Coordinates of C-alpha atoms and ligand atoms in Angstrom, one line a residue:
X1 CA -38.7 42.8 -84.4
X2 CA -35.7 40.8 -84.4
X3 CA -33.5 41.3 -81.1
X4 CA -29.6 41.1 -81.4
X5 CA -27.1 39.9 -78.5
X6 CA -23.5 40.0 -79.4
X7 CA -21.0 37.3 -78.2
X8 CA -17.8 39.1 -77.9
X9 CA -14.9 37.4 -78.9
X10 CA -12.5 39.1 -80.7
X11 CA -12.1 37.5 -84.0
X12 CA -14.7 35.1 -83.1
X13 CA -17.3 37.2 -82.2
X14 CA -21.0 37.1 -83.5
X15 CA -24.7 37.9 -83.4
X16 CA -27.8 36.0 -81.8
X17 CA -30.8 36.9 -83.6
X18 CA -33.8 36.5 -81.5
X19 CA -37.6 37.0 -83.6
X20 CA -40.4 35.3 -84.6
X21 CA -41.1 34.2 -88.1
X22 CA -37.5 34.8 -88.7
X23 CA -36.3 32.0 -90.3
X24 CA -37.1 33.2 -94.1
X25 CA -34.6 35.8 -93.4
X26 CA -31.5 33.6 -93.1
X27 CA -30.6 34.2 -97.0
X28 CA -30.6 38.3 -96.2
X29 CA -29.0 37.6 -93.1
X30 CA -26.1 35.6 -94.7
X31 CA -25.6 37.9 -97.5
X32 CA -24.9 40.7 -95.0
X33 CA -22.3 38.3 -92.9
X34 CA -20.9 37.6 -96.7
X35 CA -21.2 33.7 -96.0
X36 CA -20.0 31.4 -98.5
X37 CA -22.2 30.9 -101.6
X38 CA -22.3 26.8 -101.5
X39 CA -23.7 26.2 -98.1
X40 CA -24.3 22.4 -96.5
X41 CA -27.6 22.2 -94.8
X42 CA -27.1 19.2 -92.1
X43 CA -30.9 18.7 -90.4
X44 CA -32.9 15.7 -89.9
X45 CA -36.0 14.5 -91.5
X46 CA -38.4 15.8 -88.8
X47 CA -36.9 19.6 -89.1
X48 CA -36.9 19.1 -93.3
X49 CA -40.1 18.2 -93.4
X50 CA -41.6 21.2 -91.5
X51 CA -38.7 24.0 -91.9
X52 CA -36.3 22.4 -94.7
X53 CA -38.1 24.3 -97.6
X54 CA -38.3 27.5 -96.2
X55 CA -34.5 27.2 -95.4
X56 CA -33.6 26.3 -98.8
X57 CA -36.4 29.1 -100.4
X58 CA -34.7 31.6 -98.6
X59 CA -31.4 30.8 -99.1
X60 CA -31.8 30.3 -103.2
X61 CA -33.8 33.7 -103.0
X62 CA -30.6 35.2 -102.3
X63 CA -28.4 33.6 -105.0
X64 CA -27.0 31.1 -102.7
X65 CA -26.6 27.4 -103.5
X66 CA -27.8 25.1 -100.6
X67 CA -27.6 21.2 -100.5
X68 CA -29.4 19.8 -97.4
X69 CA -28.4 16.3 -95.6
X70 CA -30.5 14.5 -93.0
X71 CA -29.2 12.9 -90.2
X72 CA -31.2 9.9 -88.1
X73 CA -33.0 11.8 -85.3
X74 CA -32.4 11.0 -81.6
X75 CA -29.9 11.4 -78.9
X76 CA -28.6 7.9 -79.5
X77 CA -26.9 9.0 -83.2
X78 CA -25.0 11.6 -81.7
X79 CA -21.8 9.4 -82.5
X80 CA -19.0 9.2 -84.7
X81 CA -21.1 7.0 -86.8
X82 CA -23.3 9.3 -87.8
X83 CA -20.8 12.1 -87.9
X84 CA -18.8 9.9 -90.6
X85 CA -22.2 10.1 -92.8
X86 CA -22.0 14.2 -92.7
X87 CA -18.0 13.6 -93.8
X88 CA -19.3 11.2 -96.5
X89 CA -22.1 13.7 -97.9
X90 CA -19.4 16.7 -97.9
X91 CA -16.5 14.8 -99.7
X92 CA -19.0 13.1 -102.3
X93 CA -20.7 16.5 -102.8
X94 CA -17.0 17.8 -103.5
X95 CA -17.5 20.4 -100.9
X96 CA -14.4 22.7 -100.4
X97 CA -12.7 25.0 -97.8
X98 CA -14.5 27.9 -99.5
X99 CA -18.0 26.4 -98.3
X100 CA -20.1 27.0 -95.2
X101 CA -22.5 24.9 -93.2
X102 CA -25.5 25.6 -91.6
X103 CA -27.1 23.5 -88.6
X104 CA -30.9 23.3 -88.6
X105 CA -32.2 21.3 -85.3
X106 CA -32.4 20.6 -82.3
X107 CA -28.9 20.3 -79.6
X108 CA -28.1 16.7 -81.4
X109 CA -27.9 18.3 -85.1
X110 CA -26.3 21.5 -83.6
X111 CA -23.6 19.8 -81.9
X112 CA -22.9 17.1 -84.6
X113 CA -22.9 19.7 -87.6
X114 CA -20.5 22.1 -85.6
X115 CA -18.1 19.4 -84.8
X116 CA -18.2 18.4 -88.8
X117 CA -17.8 21.9 -89.5
X118 CA -14.7 22.5 -86.9
X119 CA -12.8 19.4 -88.2
X120 CA -13.9 19.4 -92.0
X121 CA -11.2 20.5 -93.8
X122 CA -9.6 21.7 -90.4
X123 CA -12.3 23.8 -90.3
X124 CA -15.3 25.8 -92.4
X125 CA -17.3 28.7 -91.2
X126 CA -21.1 27.6 -90.0
X127 CA -24.2 28.8 -88.6
X128 CA -26.4 27.5 -85.7
X129 CA -30.8 27.3 -86.9
X130 CA -31.4 26.0 -83.2
X131 CA -35.1 24.8 -83.4
X132 CA -36.0 23.3 -80.0
X133 CA -36.0 25.2 -77.0
X134 CA -33.0 23.6 -75.6
X135 CA -31.1 24.6 -78.6
X136 CA -32.0 28.2 -78.6
X137 CA -31.2 28.8 -74.9
X138 CA -28.1 26.8 -74.6
X139 CA -26.5 24.4 -77.3
X140 CA -26.4 27.0 -79.9
X141 CA -24.5 29.2 -78.5
X142 CA -20.8 29.3 -77.1
X143 CA -19.5 27.0 -79.3
X144 CA -19.4 23.7 -78.0
X145 CA -19.8 21.0 -80.0
X146 CA -19.2 17.2 -79.8
X147 CA -20.4 13.3 -80.3
X148 CA -21.0 11.2 -77.4
X149 CA -18.9 7.9 -77.2
X150 CA -20.8 4.9 -75.5
X151 CA -18.9 5.1 -72.6
X152 CA -19.8 9.0 -71.8
X153 CA -21.7 12.4 -72.9
X154 CA -19.8 14.6 -75.5
X155 CA -16.7 12.9 -75.0
X156 CA -15.3 13.7 -78.7
X157 CA -15.5 17.3 -79.4
X158 CA -14.0 20.7 -80.0
X159 CA -14.8 24.5 -79.2
X160 CA -15.5 26.3 -82.7
X161 CA -17.9 29.4 -82.6
X162 CA -20.6 29.5 -85.1
X163 CA -20.6 32.9 -87.4
X164 CA -24.4 33.9 -86.1
X165 CA -27.0 32.4 -84.5
X166 CA -30.6 32.8 -85.9
X167 CA -33.4 32.1 -83.4
X168 CA -36.7 31.5 -84.8
X169 CA -39.5 31.2 -81.8
X170 CA -42.2 30.4 -84.1
X171 CA -41.0 27.1 -84.7
X172 CA -41.4 26.0 -81.2
X173 CA -44.9 25.8 -82.1
X174 CA -44.4 22.5 -83.6
X175 CA -42.2 21.2 -80.6
X176 CA -43.5 18.5 -78.4
X177 CA -44.8 19.6 -75.1
X178 CA -42.0 17.4 -73.0
X179 CA -38.9 18.8 -75.2
X180 CA -40.5 22.7 -74.5
X181 CA -39.9 21.0 -70.8
X182 CA -36.7 20.0 -71.4
X183 CA -35.7 23.1 -72.9
X184 CA -37.3 24.9 -69.8
X185 CA -34.8 23.2 -67.6
X186 CA -32.0 24.9 -68.8
X187 CA -33.7 28.2 -68.6
X188 CA -34.2 27.6 -64.9
X189 CA -30.7 26.7 -64.6
X190 CA -29.8 30.3 -65.8
X191 CA -32.0 31.6 -62.8
X192 CA -29.9 29.8 -60.2
X193 CA -26.7 29.9 -61.2
X194 CA -26.6 34.1 -62.0
X195 CA -30.0 35.7 -61.8
X196 CA -32.3 35.6 -58.7
X197 CA -34.5 37.9 -60.5
X198 CA -34.8 35.9 -63.8
X199 CA -35.7 32.9 -61.4
X200 CA -38.3 34.9 -59.7
X201 CA -40.0 35.7 -63.3
X202 CA -39.9 32.4 -64.4
X203 CA -41.8 31.3 -61.0
X204 CA -44.8 34.1 -62.1
X205 CA -44.7 33.1 -66.0
X206 CA -45.0 29.1 -65.8
X207 CA -48.8 29.1 -67.5
X208 CA -47.3 31.6 -70.4
X209 CA -44.1 29.4 -70.7
X210 CA -45.9 26.6 -70.9
X211 CA -48.7 27.9 -73.5
X212 CA -45.8 28.9 -75.7
X213 CA -47.0 32.6 -75.5
X214 CA -44.6 34.4 -78.3
X215 CA -43.5 37.5 -76.0
X216 CA -42.7 35.3 -72.8
X217 CA -40.9 33.1 -74.7
X218 CA -38.7 35.6 -76.4
X219 CA -38.0 37.1 -73.1
X220 CA -36.6 33.8 -71.7
X221 CA -34.7 32.8 -74.6
X222 CA -33.2 36.3 -75.0
X223 CA -32.4 36.8 -71.1
X224 CA -31.0 32.9 -71.4
X225 CA -28.9 33.8 -74.0
X226 CA -27.4 36.9 -72.6
X227 CA -26.6 35.3 -69.1
X228 CA -24.5 32.5 -71.7
X229 CA -23.3 35.0 -73.7
X230 CA -22.0 37.0 -70.4
X231 CA -20.0 33.9 -69.3
X232 CA -18.6 32.7 -72.8
X233 CA -16.9 36.3 -73.0
X234 CA -15.3 36.0 -69.9
X235 CA -14.5 32.2 -70.2
X236 CA -14.6 30.4 -73.6
X237 CA -13.1 27.3 -72.8
X238 CA -14.3 26.4 -69.5
X239 CA -11.0 27.6 -67.2
X240 CA -13.4 29.0 -64.9
X241 CA -16.8 30.2 -64.2
X242 CA -18.2 28.4 -67.4
X243 CA -18.5 25.3 -65.7
X244 CA -21.5 27.0 -63.8
X245 CA -23.0 26.4 -67.1
X246 CA -22.6 22.5 -65.9
X247 CA -25.0 23.1 -62.9
X248 CA -27.0 20.0 -62.3
X249 CA -25.1 18.4 -65.5
X250 CA -22.4 15.6 -64.1
X251 CA -24.9 13.6 -62.5
X252 CA -27.7 14.8 -65.4
X253 CA -25.4 13.2 -68.2
X254 CA -24.7 10.0 -65.5
X255 CA -28.7 9.5 -65.6
X256 CA -28.5 9.6 -69.6
X257 CA -26.0 7.5 -70.3
X258 CA -27.2 4.8 -67.4
X259 CA -30.5 4.7 -68.9
X260 CA -29.6 4.9 -72.7
X261 CA -29.0 7.9 -74.9
X262 CA -32.4 9.3 -75.9
X263 CA -34.4 7.5 -72.8
X264 CA -34.2 11.0 -70.8
X265 CA -34.0 13.8 -72.6
X266 CA -31.1 16.2 -71.9
X267 CA -33.4 18.9 -70.3
X268 CA -35.1 16.1 -68.4
X269 CA -31.8 14.6 -66.6
X270 CA -30.5 18.1 -66.1
X271 CA -33.8 18.5 -64.2
X272 CA -32.8 15.7 -61.4
X273 CA -29.5 16.8 -61.3
X274 CA -30.0 20.3 -60.5
X275 CA -32.1 18.8 -57.7
X276 CA -29.7 16.5 -56.7
X277 CA -27.0 19.2 -56.9
X278 CA -29.2 21.6 -54.8
X279 CA -29.4 19.1 -52.0
X280 CA -26.2 18.5 -51.8
X281 CA -25.5 22.4 -51.3
X282 CA -28.5 22.6 -48.7
X283 CA -26.7 19.6 -47.0
X284 CA -23.0 21.3 -47.2
X285 CA -24.8 24.4 -45.6
X286 CA -24.4 26.5 -48.8
X287 CA -28.3 27.1 -49.4
X288 CA -31.3 26.6 -47.4
X289 CA -33.8 23.9 -47.6
X290 CA -36.4 26.6 -48.9
X291 CA -34.2 27.2 -51.6
X292 CA -34.2 23.4 -52.3
X293 CA -38.0 23.5 -52.4
X294 CA -38.4 26.4 -54.5
X295 CA -36.4 25.0 -57.2
X296 CA -38.1 21.8 -57.2
X297 CA -41.6 23.5 -57.1
X298 CA -40.5 25.4 -60.3
X299 CA -39.3 22.5 -62.0
X300 CA -42.7 20.1 -61.2
X301 CA -44.9 23.5 -62.1
X302 CA -42.9 23.0 -65.3
X303 CA -43.4 19.1 -65.7
X304 CA -40.2 18.3 -65.2
X305 CA -39.2 15.2 -63.3
X306 CA -37.5 15.8 -60.3
X307 CA -36.5 12.3 -58.9
X308 CA -33.3 10.1 -60.5
X309 CA -34.5 6.5 -61.9
X310 CA -33.2 3.7 -59.5
X311 CA -29.4 3.1 -60.7
X312 CA -27.3 2.0 -57.7
X313 CA -24.7 4.7 -55.8
X314 CA -22.0 2.7 -57.4
X315 CA -23.5 3.0 -61.2
X316 CA -24.3 6.3 -60.6
X317 CA -20.4 7.2 -59.1
X318 CA -18.9 5.0 -62.0
X319 CA -20.7 6.8 -64.6
X320 CA -19.9 10.1 -62.9
X321 CA -16.0 9.6 -62.6
X322 CA -16.3 9.3 -66.6
X323 CA -17.5 12.5 -67.3
X324 CA -15.0 14.6 -68.9
X325 CA -15.2 17.2 -65.8
X326 CA -13.7 14.8 -64.1
X327 CA -10.0 15.7 -63.4
X328 CA -7.2 13.6 -62.1
X329 CA -10.2 11.1 -60.6
X330 CA -11.5 13.9 -58.7
X331 CA -14.9 15.2 -59.1
X332 CA -15.9 19.1 -59.4
X333 CA -19.6 20.5 -58.2
X334 CA -21.6 23.3 -59.2
X335 CA -23.3 23.9 -55.8
X336 CA -25.8 27.0 -55.2
X337 CA -24.9 29.5 -52.3
X338 CA -28.7 30.7 -52.8
X339 CA -30.8 31.1 -56.1
X340 CA -28.6 33.1 -58.1
X341 CA -25.1 32.2 -57.3
X342 CA -23.2 29.5 -57.4
X343 CA -20.0 28.3 -56.4
X344 CA -17.1 25.3 -57.5
X345 CA -16.5 22.5 -54.9
X346 CA -14.5 19.5 -55.2
X347 CA -15.9 16.8 -54.0
X348 CA -13.6 14.7 -51.5
X349 CA -16.0 11.6 -50.5
X350 CA -18.4 11.3 -53.4
X351 CA -20.1 7.9 -51.6
X352 CA -21.3 10.0 -48.9
X353 CA -21.9 13.2 -50.9
X354 CA -24.4 11.4 -52.7
X355 CA -25.5 8.7 -50.8
X356 CA -27.4 11.4 -48.3
X357 CA -29.3 12.8 -51.0
X358 CA -30.3 9.6 -53.3
Ligands
NAD1 P1 -32.9 17.3 -79.8 O1 -31.9 17.8 -81.2 O2 -32.5 15.2 -80.0 O3 -34.0 17.6 -80.4 C1 -35.3 17.1 -79.8 C2 -36.0 16.6 -80.5 O4 -37.1 17.4 -81.1 C3 -36.2 16.1 -81.6 O5 -36.4 14.6 -82.4 C4 -36.0 16.8 -82.8 O6 -36.1 16.3 -84.0 C5 -36.8 17.5 -82.4 N1 -37.5 19.0 -82.5 C6 -36.1 19.8 -82.6 N2 -36.7 21.0 -83.3 C7 -38.3 20.6 -83.4 C8 -39.3 21.7 -83.7 N3 -38.9 22.8 -84.2 N4 -40.5 21.0 -84.2 C9 -40.5 19.7 -84.0 N5 -40.0 19.0 -83.4 C10 -38.4 19.2 -83.1 O7 -32.7 17.5 -78.4 P2 -32.3 18.6 -77.9 O8 -33.0 19.0 -76.3 O9 -32.5 20.2 -78.4 O10 -30.7 18.7 -77.6 C11 -29.9 18.1 -76.8 C12 -28.6 18.1 -77.1 O11 -27.8 19.2 -76.8 C13 -27.6 17.0 -76.2 O12 -27.1 16.1 -76.8 C14 -26.7 17.9 -75.2 O13 -25.8 17.2 -74.9 C15 -26.4 18.8 -76.1 N6 -26.2 20.4 -75.3 C16 -25.3 20.7 -75.4 C17 -24.7 22.0 -75.4 C18 -23.7 22.8 -75.5 O14 -23.4 23.6 -75.1 N7 -23.0 22.2 -77.1 C19 -25.3 22.5 -74.2 C20 -26.7 21.9 -73.7 C21 -26.8 20.8 -74.7
LIG2 N1 -23.9 23.9 -71.8 C1 -22.3 24.2 -70.9 C2 -21.6 25.1 -71.9 O1 -21.8 25.5 -72.8 O2 -20.4 25.2 -71.1

């Protein structure tokens, strides 16, 4: 059975299709969408070896003309240099404005292929087929596309919505356990920022989530996508509440950058970032120590890190001040009032705010 969630954004609306063993339906789904016949699939060697043929066969079987291009695997390749490789492939193979693009991979492939689709010939339509849990619950939905700069995460990018997101839970079978945990960090985020009941459900389903029970994962992915869709529908370009999705991210991005892209998984860095954000929230009287404890307990149960790596406070501050969420030198943090509700708060004294929780 396929579950559908619609992201309603006027003429940029699109469906998120969630199922198991649904990758092979991509050809049929794209006929329904009237997607361009000529398609560039952007992937990497890991995903191509596992799922490239299934995607290509399904598309060819439905009369499409797909060509697959692999980029190097890993966060350290989420760069302008790799983006250039995608443009080279598209131009050398005469892709034109009548073509479409598919991102087949995790968040790194999705963010880069999405940015290529946004910018190639001023924009061609694209589809997200997210294959990591993190990409299924977060990065494939909402149209944020980007590459990293050596000085900061996702500093070069665009908002560009896909025409469809096709999520096949069965592909998570081949994901490393560490990657499953990293994806679950973003799932926990949705509970903290928006849905207390969902947080409680996660607490009760830790074992099934870790065992990758299909029904449990489908519910976790579906609820996460619903929450993200609701937020993006209200605030597509992060003028207000979309910033809630950055809970734990300012500090998390600093960990990723300081330790060298790829050393820490994005979700792992977000896990520590959420703990730091909740401790600041408790310190400011917004939530209680029990809320922090529950968050820490759930993250630990999901095999996620909760302690920051050993960089100096200065290094963290310099790095956080380069984050794209900084405006006129001032940092706004997402802090939790309790579990299930957050607020945005400008930090006036960054040093004392962070020194007391690190
Ligand atoms: P990733 O894309 O590097 O994938 C993690 C690893 O898992 C890679 O080695 C990948 O090849 C492998 N993999 C993916 N699917 C697999 C599968 N089914 N089987 C086996 N291996 C598989 O990392 P990620 O965690 O998916 O994404 C992280 C990126 O997403 C970061 O760059 C982050 O900034 C970005 N992100 C973007 C948004 C957004 O809104 N655009 C939101 C959250 C995160
Ligand atoms: N992951 C943050 C956002 O999509 O806004």
